Amino acid sequence: MNKLRLFLFPDTGIEEEACIRACVLELQKSFSIEEVRVGRREKGFFKKNKSSELSWIVSKDWQGALDYLAAFSAKSKIFVSVLSNQSRKLSLWETWYQSLHRVIPANIKLLAHSPLSYRFLKELAGMPDLQLEQLPFPVPTPSFGKKQSAFTVGAYGSFVPNNNLHFLLTVGHYLAKKDRTIQLKLWGQGPLSQHLVQLARDLGLEEQVHIIPSSSSSPPEFCDVSLYFPHRNDHFGSLLMAASVGAVPICGKIPGIERYVTDSVNGFVFDSEETRSIAELILSLKNHPYLCQQMGAQFKKDVFKNFSIERVSEQYLSLMNGN
């Protein structure tokens, strides 16, 4: 059995890791997988280890990850999940400029998990077709968490800047003024968790808004409705987590969303962040529990049909086997 070494960087979000782990469950049938939580010991890894095993690198800062592991020194095949076009070091245009002068070795292949990431890497960064693949994430293992007594609006993701967290709180604030029995729960991890707790307290929402630190090893908790208003190049990991619990998705209109949500059929899609309209829709769903339940069940069914672990993992397996 071939070996696959999985490098997980600390900046990987819970929704990203949950989807990766779902894929790993299937890949374990064909590969012996070693999981590496990247720390100081892994710096310059490929300079010190000239092994022939396949490697899979997962990090929001994929360029920084390649540098940290000295991946350009490797001779073996390396797959790199591009979770974001942003980098701690480089702006978008600096990334494009660098790509013209820094050739990525042929043994490194980038995996784009969103349409915009793929387009950016292909058209702006000029990545050759042989070194670029567009692959979706699979839906995480279904969660059977119990429905809470209170109607719950949730969001899964990372507590990091530029992740629309303040917008989610504005929705929670509007809901609290209309119906204080509705709970808003944000699950995730990141440097802004305490900031969000304090902000909710300042708004007088400490009883309605709950910031819940979560790890990738814990299954997603249940919510009736899930809010999904990410960056335009998001990889839909948070949306897939919502599907795993059967929540009704209320989403922003980002490229590729139509593959997951059909407006007014298995969820709702908004062209912009319309706080009042979104909050009023949530109130309507609360007042029509059967409709809410049926729509959530339809969303779960559709996503598990199109993005099941088995179906999506076949694409990863084919790629890693060189087909």
C-alpha positions as semicolon CSV with decimal commas, in nm:
position;residue;x (nm);y (nm);z (nm)
1;M;0,000;0,000;0,000
2;N;0,140;0,339;-0,101
3;K;0,202;0,602;0,165
4;L;0,049;0,951;0,171
5;R;0,179;1,212;0,413
6;L;-0,081;1,477;0,506
7;F;0,058;1,810;0,632
8;L;-0,202;2,015;0,823
9;F;-0,095;2,372;0,902
10;P;-0,232;2,552;1,211
11;D;-0,424;2,803;0,999
12;T;-0,651;2,531;0,858
13;G;-1,011;2,607;0,960
14;I;-1,244;2,359;1,129
15;E;-1,469;2,345;0,823
16;E;-1,171;2,282;0,595
17;E;-1,027;2,012;0,816
18;A;-1,367;1,843;0,854
19;C;-1,392;1,812;0,475
20;I;-1,031;1,696;0,442
21;R;-1,089;1,431;0,709
22;A;-1,398;1,307;0,527
23;C;-1,185;1,257;0,217
24;V;-0,908;1,088;0,417
25;L;-1,155;0,828;0,547
26;E;-1,198;0,700;0,191
27;L;-0,836;0,744;0,085
28;Q;-0,729;0,522;0,376
29;K;-0,866;0,228;0,179
30;S;-0,593;0,282;-0,081
31;F;-0,315;0,465;0,105
32;S;-0,131;0,436;0,432
33;I;-0,181;0,792;0,559
34;E;0,049;0,969;0,803
35;E;-0,097;1,290;0,946
36;V;0,154;1,562;1,035
37;R;0,049;1,861;1,244
38;V;0,298;2,115;1,119
39;G;0,512;2,280;1,385
40;R;0,872;2,391;1,428
41;R;1,012;2,043;1,370
42;E;0,871;2,037;1,017
43;K;1,052;2,352;0,901
44;G;1,263;2,259;0,598
45;F;1,110;1,909;0,599
46;F;1,181;1,823;0,235
47;K;1,545;1,927;0,261
48;K;1,595;1,678;0,542
49;N;1,369;1,402;0,407
50;K;1,425;1,280;0,054
51;S;1,148;1,021;0,066
52;S;0,946;0,911;-0,235
53;E;0,605;0,916;-0,063
54;L;0,320;1,130;-0,189
55;S;0,249;1,443;0,015
56;W;-0,062;1,657;0,059
57;I;-0,021;2,006;0,206
58;V;-0,321;2,191;0,353
59;S;-0,284;2,558;0,448
60;K;-0,454;2,892;0,389
61;D;-0,113;3,040;0,306
62;W;-0,012;2,780;0,050
63;Q;0,290;2,974;-0,075
64;G;0,418;3,019;0,278
65;A;0,358;2,649;0,340
66;L;0,571;2,551;0,040
67;D;0,852;2,775;0,164
68;Y;0,825;2,656;0,525
69;L;0,852;2,290;0,427
70;A;1,118;2,362;0,161
71;A;0,893;2,182;-0,086
72;F;1,091;2,306;-0,385
73;S;1,366;2,067;-0,272
74;A;1,139;1,763;-0,295
75;K;1,157;1,512;-0,576
76;S;0,837;1,328;-0,484
77;K;0,485;1,424;-0,589
78;I;0,324;1,698;-0,375
79;F;-0,040;1,808;-0,382
80;V;-0,124;2,148;-0,232
81;S;-0,476;2,254;-0,134
82;V;-0,526;2,622;-0,218
83;L;-0,769;2,731;0,053
84;S;-0,729;3,101;-0,021
85;N;-0,572;3,334;-0,277
86;Q;-0,457;3,552;0,011
87;S;-0,115;3,520;0,171
88;R;0,036;3,659;0,488
89;K;0,328;3,772;0,278
90;L;0,197;3,872;-0,062
91;S;-0,086;4,072;-0,207
92;L;-0,284;3,943;-0,506
93;W;-0,074;4,137;-0,756
94;E;0,252;4,051;-0,582
95;T;0,150;3,687;-0,607
96;W;0,084;3,730;-0,979
97;Y;0,416;3,909;-1,030
98;Q;0,608;3,644;-0,839
99;S;0,446;3,368;-1,043
100;L;0,607;3,513;-1,354
101;H;0,953;3,484;-1,203
102;R;0,924;3,178;-0,981
103;V;0,846;2,853;-1,158
104;I;0,679;2,588;-0,944
105;P;0,845;2,249;-1,005
106;A;0,653;1,996;-1,212
107;N;0,621;1,755;-0,917
108;I;0,401;2,006;-0,729
109;K;0,032;2,016;-0,819
110;L;-0,213;2,276;-0,687
111;L;-0,568;2,178;-0,593
112;A;-0,819;2,462;-0,630
113;H;-1,138;2,408;-0,430
114;S;-1,339;2,702;-0,564
115;P;-1,410;2,835;-0,917
116;L;-1,242;3,169;-0,846
117;S;-0,928;3,010;-0,706
118;Y;-0,902;2,795;-1,017
119;R;-0,955;3,093;-1,246
120;F;-0,700;3,301;-1,057
121;L;-0,434;3,031;-1,068
122;K;-0,496;2,950;-1,435
123;E;-0,552;3,295;-1,588
124;L;-0,365;3,537;-1,361
125;A;-0,092;3,322;-1,211
126;G;-0,052;3,129;-1,536
127;M;-0,031;2,783;-1,382
128;P;0,005;2,509;-1,648
129;D;-0,292;2,272;-1,681
130;L;-0,077;1,976;-1,578
131;Q;-0,003;2,142;-1,243
132;L;-0,354;2,255;-1,159
133;E;-0,672;2,066;-1,073
134;Q;-1,014;2,189;-0,963
135;L;-1,164;1,957;-0,702
136;P;-1,461;2,008;-0,468
137;F;-1,458;1,918;-0,102
138;P;-1,676;1,625;0,006
139;V;-1,953;1,677;0,259
140;P;-1,833;1,586;0,612
141;T;-1,965;1,283;0,795
142;P;-2,335;1,346;0,868
143;S;-2,411;1,476;1,214
144;F;-2,699;1,344;1,420
145;G;-2,693;1,617;1,682
146;K;-3,020;1,677;1,860
147;K;-3,239;1,971;1,774
148;Q;-3,234;2,232;2,049
149;S;-3,554;2,359;2,207
150;A;-3,477;2,712;2,090
151;F;-3,480;2,800;1,720
152;T;-3,111;2,825;1,627
153;V;-2,934;3,019;1,354
154;G;-2,576;2,905;1,305
155;A;-2,259;2,967;1,110
156;Y;-1,947;2,753;1,083
157;G;-1,604;2,889;1,004
158;S;-1,290;3,062;1,123
159;F;-1,283;3,360;1,359
160;V;-1,041;3,561;1,145
161;P;-1,043;3,910;0,987
162;N;-1,232;3,962;0,662
163;N;-1,465;3,670;0,726
164;N;-1,792;3,868;0,748
165;L;-1,826;3,805;1,120
166;H;-1,960;4,151;1,198
167;F;-2,234;4,103;0,939
168;L;-2,346;3,786;1,116
169;L;-2,370;3,981;1,440
170;T;-2,583;4,251;1,274
171;V;-2,828;3,980;1,171
172;G;-2,828;3,851;1,528
173;H;-2,887;4,203;1,659
174;Y;-3,188;4,253;1,430
175;L;-3,333;3,916;1,528
176;A;-3,292;3,991;1,898
177;K;-3,501;4,305;1,861
178;K;-3,781;4,103;1,699
179;D;-3,766;3,771;1,885
180;R;-3,531;3,719;2,180
181;T;-3,594;3,344;2,186
182;I;-3,389;3,291;1,867
183;Q;-3,030;3,184;1,931
184;L;-2,735;3,274;1,705
185;K;-2,442;3,035;1,741
186;L;-2,105;3,080;1,571
187;W;-1,883;2,772;1,573
188;G;-1,515;2,794;1,489
189;Q;-1,171;2,890;1,606
190;G;-0,936;3,179;1,551
191;P;-0,786;3,495;1,702
192;L;-1,110;3,696;1,699
193;S;-1,313;3,468;1,927
194;Q;-1,275;3,687;2,237
195;H;-1,334;4,001;2,031
196;L;-1,666;3,856;1,914
197;V;-1,766;3,762;2,268
198;Q;-1,696;4,116;2,385
199;L;-1,878;4,269;2,088
200;A;-2,186;4,057;2,154
201;R;-2,174;4,167;2,518
202;D;-2,144;4,533;2,419
203;L;-2,452;4,494;2,199
204;G;-2,646;4,338;2,485
205;L;-2,667;4,006;2,301
206;E;-2,482;3,779;2,543
207;E;-2,796;3,569;2,598
208;Q;-2,883;3,542;2,227
209;V;-2,539;3,519;2,061
210;H;-2,298;3,239;2,150
211;I;-1,938;3,219;2,025
212;I;-1,846;2,853;2,055
213;P;-1,481;2,746;2,013
214;S;-1,488;2,420;1,819
215;S;-1,234;2,171;1,694
216;S;-1,240;1,968;1,376
217;S;-1,261;1,647;1,580
218;S;-1,604;1,738;1,720
219;P;-1,904;1,686;1,488
220;P;-2,099;1,995;1,379
221;E;-2,378;2,091;1,616
222;F;-2,734;2,120;1,495
223;C;-2,891;2,444;1,379
224;D;-3,220;2,515;1,203
225;V;-3,078;2,775;0,965
226;S;-2,718;2,831;0,858
227;L;-2,582;3,165;0,734
228;Y;-2,319;3,151;0,461
229;F;-2,177;3,484;0,342
230;P;-1,806;3,418;0,281
231;H;-1,536;3,558;0,056
232;R;-1,611;3,521;-0,315
233;N;-1,337;3,261;-0,356
234;D;-1,459;3,041;-0,070
235;H;-1,444;2,663;-0,105
236;F;-1,792;2,589;0,042
237;G;-1,661;2,395;0,342
238;S;-1,888;2,581;0,584
239;L;-2,186;2,519;0,356
240;L;-2,109;2,147;0,347
241;M;-2,101;2,141;0,728
242;A;-2,447;2,300;0,728
243;A;-2,569;2,025;0,495
244;S;-2,435;1,757;0,728
245;V;-2,678;1,871;1,001
246;G;-2,973;1,937;0,769
247;A;-2,986;2,314;0,819
248;V;-3,159;2,547;0,574
249;P;-2,883;2,751;0,402
250;I;-2,919;3,126;0,358
251;C;-2,631;3,227;0,134
252;G;-2,459;3,509;-0,044
253;K;-2,435;3,486;-0,422
254;I;-2,077;3,377;-0,487
255;P;-1,940;3,197;-0,794
256;G;-2,031;2,829;-0,783
257;I;-2,309;2,855;-0,524
258;E;-2,561;2,728;-0,781
259;R;-2,399;2,383;-0,762
260;Y;-2,513;2,357;-0,401
261;V;-2,819;2,578;-0,344
262;T;-3,122;2,635;-0,565
263;D;-3,293;2,953;-0,448
264;S;-3,628;2,890;-0,277
265;V;-3,601;2,514;-0,339
266;N;-3,342;2,382;-0,094
267;G;-3,225;2,715;0,047
268;F;-3,206;3,086;-0,025
269;V;-2,952;3,297;-0,216
270;F;-2,917;3,673;-0,170
271;D;-2,739;3,903;-0,414
272;S;-2,614;4,122;-0,130
273;E;-2,594;4,134;0,248
274;E;-2,948;4,254;0,312
275;T;-2,965;4,236;0,691
276;R;-3,334;4,316;0,726
277;S;-3,453;4,085;0,446
278;I;-3,241;3,798;0,574
279;A;-3,360;3,843;0,932
280;E;-3,725;3,862;0,823
281;L;-3,679;3,540;0,625
282;I;-3,538;3,369;0,935
283;L;-3,839;3,485;1,137
284;S;-4,069;3,343;0,868
285;L;-3,889;3,006;0,876
286;K;-3,923;2,995;1,253
287;N;-4,297;3,051;1,218
288;H;-4,324;2,772;0,958
289;P;-4,134;2,481;1,118
290;Y;-4,257;2,216;0,872
291;L;-4,134;2,417;0,572
292;C;-3,802;2,476;0,748
293;Q;-3,759;2,107;0,823
294;Q;-3,851;1,996;0,471
295;M;-3,620;2,247;0,304
296;G;-3,329;2,150;0,531
297;A;-3,387;1,783;0,453
298;Q;-3,393;1,856;0,079
299;F;-3,066;2,049;0,101
300;K;-2,902;1,764;0,291
301;K;-3,028;1,509;0,037
302;D;-2,907;1,711;-0,263
303;V;-2,561;1,777;-0,120
304;F;-2,506;1,419;-0,008
305;K;-2,606;1,304;-0,357
306;N;-2,367;1,535;-0,542
307;F;-2,078;1,570;-0,296
308;S;-2,077;1,246;-0,101
309;I;-1,750;1,125;0,049
310;E;-1,746;0,826;-0,186
311;R;-1,817;1,025;-0,501
312;V;-1,574;1,310;-0,440
313;S;-1,298;1,090;-0,298
314;E;-1,291;0,895;-0,624
315;Q;-1,167;1,213;-0,793
316;Y;-0,890;1,256;-0,534
317;L;-0,795;0,891;-0,559
318;S;-0,776;0,905;-0,938
319;L;-0,560;1,216;-0,920
320;M;-0,321;1,079;-0,660
321;N;-0,286;0,753;-0,849
322;G;-0,175;0,952;-1,152
323;N;-0,482;0,891;-1,368
